[in-house]
Coordinates of C-alpha atoms in Angstrom, one line a residue:
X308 CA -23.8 -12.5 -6.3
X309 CA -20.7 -15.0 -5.2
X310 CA -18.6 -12.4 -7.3
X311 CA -20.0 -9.5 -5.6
X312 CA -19.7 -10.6 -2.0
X313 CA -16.2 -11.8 -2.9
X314 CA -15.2 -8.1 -4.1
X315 CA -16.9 -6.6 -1.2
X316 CA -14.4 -8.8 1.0
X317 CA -11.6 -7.6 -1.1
X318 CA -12.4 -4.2 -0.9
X319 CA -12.9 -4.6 2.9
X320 CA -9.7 -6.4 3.7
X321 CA -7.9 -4.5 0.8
X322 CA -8.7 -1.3 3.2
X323 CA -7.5 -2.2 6.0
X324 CA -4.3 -3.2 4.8
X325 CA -4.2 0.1 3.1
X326 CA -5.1 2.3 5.7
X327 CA -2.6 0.6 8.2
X328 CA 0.0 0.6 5.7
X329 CA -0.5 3.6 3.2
X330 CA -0.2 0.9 0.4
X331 CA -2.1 -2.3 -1.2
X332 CA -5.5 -1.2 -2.1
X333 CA -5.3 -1.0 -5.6
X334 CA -2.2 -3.6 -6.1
X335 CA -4.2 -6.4 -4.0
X336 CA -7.8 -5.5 -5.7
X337 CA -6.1 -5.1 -9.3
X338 CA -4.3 -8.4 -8.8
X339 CA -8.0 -10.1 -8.2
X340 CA -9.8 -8.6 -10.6
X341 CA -6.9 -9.7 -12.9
X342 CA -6.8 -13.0 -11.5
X343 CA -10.8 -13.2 -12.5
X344 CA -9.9 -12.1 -16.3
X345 CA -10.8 -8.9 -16.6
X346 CA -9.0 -6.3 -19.2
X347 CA -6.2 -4.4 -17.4
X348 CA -7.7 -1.3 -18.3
X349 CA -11.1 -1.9 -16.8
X350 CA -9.5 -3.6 -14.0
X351 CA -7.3 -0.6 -13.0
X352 CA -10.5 2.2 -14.0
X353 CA -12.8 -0.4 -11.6
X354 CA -10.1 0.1 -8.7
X355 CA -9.1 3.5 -8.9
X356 CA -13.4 4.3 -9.2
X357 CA -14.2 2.7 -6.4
X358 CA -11.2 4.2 -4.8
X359 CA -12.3 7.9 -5.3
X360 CA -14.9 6.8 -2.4
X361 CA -12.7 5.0 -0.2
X362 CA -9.4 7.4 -0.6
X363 CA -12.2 10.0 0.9
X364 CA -13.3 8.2 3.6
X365 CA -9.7 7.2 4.6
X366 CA -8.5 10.7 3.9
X367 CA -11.2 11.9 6.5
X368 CA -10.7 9.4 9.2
X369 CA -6.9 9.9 9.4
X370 CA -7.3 13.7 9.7
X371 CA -10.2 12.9 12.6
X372 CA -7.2 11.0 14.1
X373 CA -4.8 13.2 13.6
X374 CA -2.9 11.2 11.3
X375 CA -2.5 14.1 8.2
X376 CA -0.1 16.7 7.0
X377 CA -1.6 18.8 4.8
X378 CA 1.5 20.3 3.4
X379 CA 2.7 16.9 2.4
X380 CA -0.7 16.2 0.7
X381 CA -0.2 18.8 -1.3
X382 CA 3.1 18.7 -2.8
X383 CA 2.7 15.1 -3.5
X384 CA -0.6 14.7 -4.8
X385 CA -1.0 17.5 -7.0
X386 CA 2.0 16.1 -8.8
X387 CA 0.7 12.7 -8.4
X388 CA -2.6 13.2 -10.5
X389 CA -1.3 14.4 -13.2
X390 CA 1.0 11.3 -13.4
X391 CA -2.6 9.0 -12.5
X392 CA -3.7 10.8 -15.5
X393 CA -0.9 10.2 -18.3
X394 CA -0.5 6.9 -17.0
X395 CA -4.5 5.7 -17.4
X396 CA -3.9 7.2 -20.7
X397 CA -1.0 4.9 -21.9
X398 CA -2.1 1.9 -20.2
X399 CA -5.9 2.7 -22.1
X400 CA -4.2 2.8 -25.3
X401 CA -2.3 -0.6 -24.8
X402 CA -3.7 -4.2 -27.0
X403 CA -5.0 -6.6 -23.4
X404 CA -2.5 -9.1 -24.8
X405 CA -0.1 -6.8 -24.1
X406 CA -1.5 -4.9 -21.3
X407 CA -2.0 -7.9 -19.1
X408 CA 1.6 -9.7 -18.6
X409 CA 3.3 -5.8 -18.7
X410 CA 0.5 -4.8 -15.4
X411 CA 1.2 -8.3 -13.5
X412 CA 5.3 -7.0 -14.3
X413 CA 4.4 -4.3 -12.4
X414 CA 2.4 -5.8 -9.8
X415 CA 4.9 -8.2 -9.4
X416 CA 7.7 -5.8 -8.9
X417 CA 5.3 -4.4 -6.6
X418 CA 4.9 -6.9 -4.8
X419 CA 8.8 -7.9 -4.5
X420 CA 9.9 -4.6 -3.2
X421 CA 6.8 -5.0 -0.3
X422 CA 8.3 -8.6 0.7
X423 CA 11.2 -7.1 0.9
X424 CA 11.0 -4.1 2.3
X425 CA 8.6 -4.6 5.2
X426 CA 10.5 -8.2 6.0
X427 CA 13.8 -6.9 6.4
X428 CA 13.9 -3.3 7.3
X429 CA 12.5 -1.3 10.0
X430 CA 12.3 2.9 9.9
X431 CA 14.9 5.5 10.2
X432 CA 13.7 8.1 12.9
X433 CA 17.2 9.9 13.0
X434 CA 15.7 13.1 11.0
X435 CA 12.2 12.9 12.0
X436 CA 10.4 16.5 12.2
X437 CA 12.5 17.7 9.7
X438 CA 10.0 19.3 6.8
X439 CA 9.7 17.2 3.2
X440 CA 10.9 19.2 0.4
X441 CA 8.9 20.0 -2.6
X442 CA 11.6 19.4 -5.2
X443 CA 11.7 15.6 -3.8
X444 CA 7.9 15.3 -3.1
X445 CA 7.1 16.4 -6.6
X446 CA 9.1 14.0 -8.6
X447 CA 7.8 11.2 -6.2
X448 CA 4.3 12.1 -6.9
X449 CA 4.5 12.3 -10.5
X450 CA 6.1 9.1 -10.6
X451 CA 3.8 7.3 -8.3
X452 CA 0.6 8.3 -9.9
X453 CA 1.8 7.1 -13.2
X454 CA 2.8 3.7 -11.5
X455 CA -0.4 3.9 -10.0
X456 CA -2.4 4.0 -13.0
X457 CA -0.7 1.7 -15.2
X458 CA -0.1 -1.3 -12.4
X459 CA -4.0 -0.7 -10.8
X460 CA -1.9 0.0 -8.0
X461 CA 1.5 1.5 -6.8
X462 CA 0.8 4.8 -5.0
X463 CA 1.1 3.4 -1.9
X464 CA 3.6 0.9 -2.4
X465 CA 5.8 3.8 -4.2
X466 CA 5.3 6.9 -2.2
X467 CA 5.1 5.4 1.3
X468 CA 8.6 3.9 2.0
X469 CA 9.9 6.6 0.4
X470 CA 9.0 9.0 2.8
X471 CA 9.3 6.5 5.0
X472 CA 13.0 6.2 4.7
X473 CA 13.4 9.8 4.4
X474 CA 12.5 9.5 8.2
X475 CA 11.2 12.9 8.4
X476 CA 7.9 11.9 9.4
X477 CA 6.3 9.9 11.9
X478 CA 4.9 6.6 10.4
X479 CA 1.4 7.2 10.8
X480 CA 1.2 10.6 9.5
X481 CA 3.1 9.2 6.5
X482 CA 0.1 6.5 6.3
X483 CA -2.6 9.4 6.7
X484 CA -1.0 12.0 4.0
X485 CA -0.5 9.2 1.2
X486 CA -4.0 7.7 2.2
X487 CA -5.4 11.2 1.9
X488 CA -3.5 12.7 -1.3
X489 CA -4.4 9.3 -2.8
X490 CA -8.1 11.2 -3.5
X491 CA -6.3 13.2 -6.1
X492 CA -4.4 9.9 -7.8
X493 CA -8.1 8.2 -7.8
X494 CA -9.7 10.9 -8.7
X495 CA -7.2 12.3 -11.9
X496 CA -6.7 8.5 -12.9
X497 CA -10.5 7.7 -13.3
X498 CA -10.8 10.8 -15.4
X499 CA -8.3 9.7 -17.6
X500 CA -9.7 6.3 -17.8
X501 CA -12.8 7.5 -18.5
X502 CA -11.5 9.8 -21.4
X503 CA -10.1 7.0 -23.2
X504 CA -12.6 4.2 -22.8
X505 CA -15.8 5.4 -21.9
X506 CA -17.4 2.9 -19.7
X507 CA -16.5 0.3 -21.6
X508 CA -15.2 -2.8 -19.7
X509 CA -16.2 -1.2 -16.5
X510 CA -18.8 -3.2 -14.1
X511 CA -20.8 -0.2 -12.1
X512 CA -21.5 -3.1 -9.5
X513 CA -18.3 -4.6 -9.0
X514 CA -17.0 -0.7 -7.9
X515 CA -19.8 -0.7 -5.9
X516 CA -18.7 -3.9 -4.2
X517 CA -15.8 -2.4 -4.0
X518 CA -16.4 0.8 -2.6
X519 CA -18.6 -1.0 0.3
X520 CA -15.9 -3.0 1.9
X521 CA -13.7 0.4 1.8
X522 CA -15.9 2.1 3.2
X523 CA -16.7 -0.3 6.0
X524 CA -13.0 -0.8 6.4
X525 CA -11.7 3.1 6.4
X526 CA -12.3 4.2 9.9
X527 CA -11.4 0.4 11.5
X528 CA -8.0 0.8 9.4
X529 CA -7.0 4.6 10.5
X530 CA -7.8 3.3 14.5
X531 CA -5.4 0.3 14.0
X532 CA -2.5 2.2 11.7
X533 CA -1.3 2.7 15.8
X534 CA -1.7 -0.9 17.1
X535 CA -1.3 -3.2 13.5
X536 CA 2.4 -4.2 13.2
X537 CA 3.2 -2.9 9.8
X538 CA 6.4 -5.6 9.3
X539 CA 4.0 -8.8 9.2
X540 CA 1.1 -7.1 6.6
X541 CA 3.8 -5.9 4.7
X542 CA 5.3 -9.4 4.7
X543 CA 1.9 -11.0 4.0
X544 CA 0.4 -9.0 1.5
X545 CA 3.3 -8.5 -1.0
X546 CA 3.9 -12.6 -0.6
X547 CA 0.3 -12.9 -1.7
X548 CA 0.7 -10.0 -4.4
X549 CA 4.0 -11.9 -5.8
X550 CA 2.9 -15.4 -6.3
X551 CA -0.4 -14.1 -8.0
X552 CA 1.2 -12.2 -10.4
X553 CA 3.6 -15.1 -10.5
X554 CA 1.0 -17.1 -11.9
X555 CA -0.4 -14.7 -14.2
X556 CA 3.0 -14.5 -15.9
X557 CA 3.7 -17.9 -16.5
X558 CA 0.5 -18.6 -17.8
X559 CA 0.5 -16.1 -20.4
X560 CA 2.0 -16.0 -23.8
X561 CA 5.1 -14.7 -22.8
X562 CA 6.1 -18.0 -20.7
X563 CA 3.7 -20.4 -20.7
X564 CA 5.2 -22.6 -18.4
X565 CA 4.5 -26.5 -18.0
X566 CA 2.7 -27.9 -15.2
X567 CA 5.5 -28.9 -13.1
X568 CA 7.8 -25.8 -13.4
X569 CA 4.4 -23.6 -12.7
X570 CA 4.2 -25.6 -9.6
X571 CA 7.9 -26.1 -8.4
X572 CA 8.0 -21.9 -8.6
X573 CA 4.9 -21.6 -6.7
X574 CA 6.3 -24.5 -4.4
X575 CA 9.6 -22.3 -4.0
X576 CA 7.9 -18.9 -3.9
X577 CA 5.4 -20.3 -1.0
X578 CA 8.3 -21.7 1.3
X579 CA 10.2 -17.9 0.8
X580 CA 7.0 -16.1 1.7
X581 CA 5.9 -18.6 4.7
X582 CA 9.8 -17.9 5.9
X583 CA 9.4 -14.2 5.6
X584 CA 6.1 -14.4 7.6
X585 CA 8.0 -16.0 10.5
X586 CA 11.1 -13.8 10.1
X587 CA 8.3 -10.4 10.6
X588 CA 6.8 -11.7 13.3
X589 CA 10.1 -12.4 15.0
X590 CA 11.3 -9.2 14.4
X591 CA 8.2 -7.5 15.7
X592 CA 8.8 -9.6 19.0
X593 CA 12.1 -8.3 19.5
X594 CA 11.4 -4.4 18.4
X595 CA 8.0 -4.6 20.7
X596 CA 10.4 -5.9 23.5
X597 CA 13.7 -2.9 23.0
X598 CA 10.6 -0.4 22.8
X599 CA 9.6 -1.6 26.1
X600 CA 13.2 -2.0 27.8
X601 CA 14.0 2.0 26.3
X602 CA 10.5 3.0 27.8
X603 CA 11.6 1.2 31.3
X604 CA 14.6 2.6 31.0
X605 CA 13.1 6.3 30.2
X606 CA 10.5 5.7 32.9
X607 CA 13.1 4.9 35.4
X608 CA 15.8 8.0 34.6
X609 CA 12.4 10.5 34.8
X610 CA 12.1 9.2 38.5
X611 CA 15.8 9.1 39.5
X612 CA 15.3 13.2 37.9
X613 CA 12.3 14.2 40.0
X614 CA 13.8 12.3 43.2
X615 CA 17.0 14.8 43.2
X616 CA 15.3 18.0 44.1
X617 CA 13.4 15.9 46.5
X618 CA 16.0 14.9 48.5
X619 CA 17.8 18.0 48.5

């Protein structure tokens, strides 16, 4: 029951990151369930199961908020399900001693490129409104949903600051298309896992759990994707992804690290993320003030222009 409350948590807090940031569902649930020792394969068909239920429920609330582009959902996640589906099909025919250290690479790779990415870069709006072309949303997809399947996560993380810096789009639509199109991943990739291993390894009340705190979490998250700042989850989930998967590595085979190098790299790896954290939130701070001083300043040139007829 401790398990299942604990997944249902996940799933719930997994969610809202997700739906605020079009990424770390799967990555931050597979990383768990890997965490717990379950078999890659299961651990990726568990997430991407429970995620045919939440990816609808998110998919719904962002178009309710007007958060979706169905154009965009189309050219990418067409694409992106039949790369869910090769890739459940390679990772399901992969040994678990090989599976697991190869889907925590992933993950931690993953996890790097979040760190990075939401700690030190903001968004490009110099070409937003410009459409998204097919012959770059294609490729994306394809790649993404392939990602997707063989890390337990990766859609997101892939397709979302991709578009992102293409800065086409504004950032919450980007949020509610990947959110939405992510349906199709879930949906192709839990076909394809269930092709190749039956229900084998797969624990019907652990995607329930799942499921649960997704669902709970879905509407909450496509509210906030206007009011959550994206730079500090970013930060904070991919630091939390990283020295996870961190772990998992030098624990395995591969590495099997002593004691105190285990710990001076999760000593080192804690400071960097804790720094990062602080860096965000600073950041945020001084984006949340410009916004205001160019809104001040818009405010005040609207009046100055609706005071010159007046006078005249």
């Amino acid at each position: 029951m401790k398990t299942l409350t604990l997944l249902a948590l996940v799933g719930l807090g997994a969610q809202l990151v997700d739906g605020s940031l079009g990424m770390a569902y799967g990555v931050t649930s597979t990383t768990l369930l890997l965490a717990i020792g379950t078999n890659p394969a299961a651990a990726s068909a568990t997430v991407h199961l429970a995620e045919i239920g939440t990816t609808l429920a998110s998919g719904l609330s962002h178009w309710k908020f007007g958060n979706v582009d169905w154009k965009v959902v189309a050219k990418i996640g067409l694409p992106g399900a039949i790369g869910a589906f090769l890739g459940a099909t390679v990772l399901s025919s992969l040994s678990t001693e090989v599976a697991a250290p190869v889907m925590s690479l992933i993950l931690l790779a993953l996890g790097v490129y979040l760190l990075v990415r939401f700690t030190l870069r903001g968004v490009d709006r110099r070409h937003l409104g410009k459409p998204m072309r097919k012959r770059f949303l294609g490729p994306l997809g394809l790649v993404a949903g392939f990602i997707d399947a063989t890390g337990g996560g990766g859609w997101g993380p892939v397709g979302t600051p991709a578009i992102l810096a293409s800065g086409r789009m504004e950032p919450r639509k980007v949020i509610g298309s990947i959110d939405t199109s992510e349906f199709l991943v879930a949906l192709a990739a839990s076909l394809g896992f269930l092709l190749a291993l039956g229900s084998q390894g797969i624990d019907a009340a652990w995607v329930l759990a799942l499921l649960v705190g997704g669902l709970i979490a879905a509407p909450i998250a496509a509210w906030l994707v206007r009011h959550v700042p994206p730079r500090m989850l970013g930060s904070l989930v991919g630091g939390m992804i990283v020295l996870t998967n961190t772990r998992t590595l030098l624990r395995s085979d591969w590495i099997d690290a002593a004691d105190p190098v285990r710990y001076g790299v999760y000593a080192a790896l804690t400071a960097i993320w804790v720094t990062a954290v602080v860096h965000s939130f600073r950041e945020y701070r001084k984006d949340r003030a410009l916004e205001s001083a160019d809104a001040l300043a818009a405010e005040t040139r609207e009046r100055r222009r609706a005071d010159v007829p007046a006078a005249g």
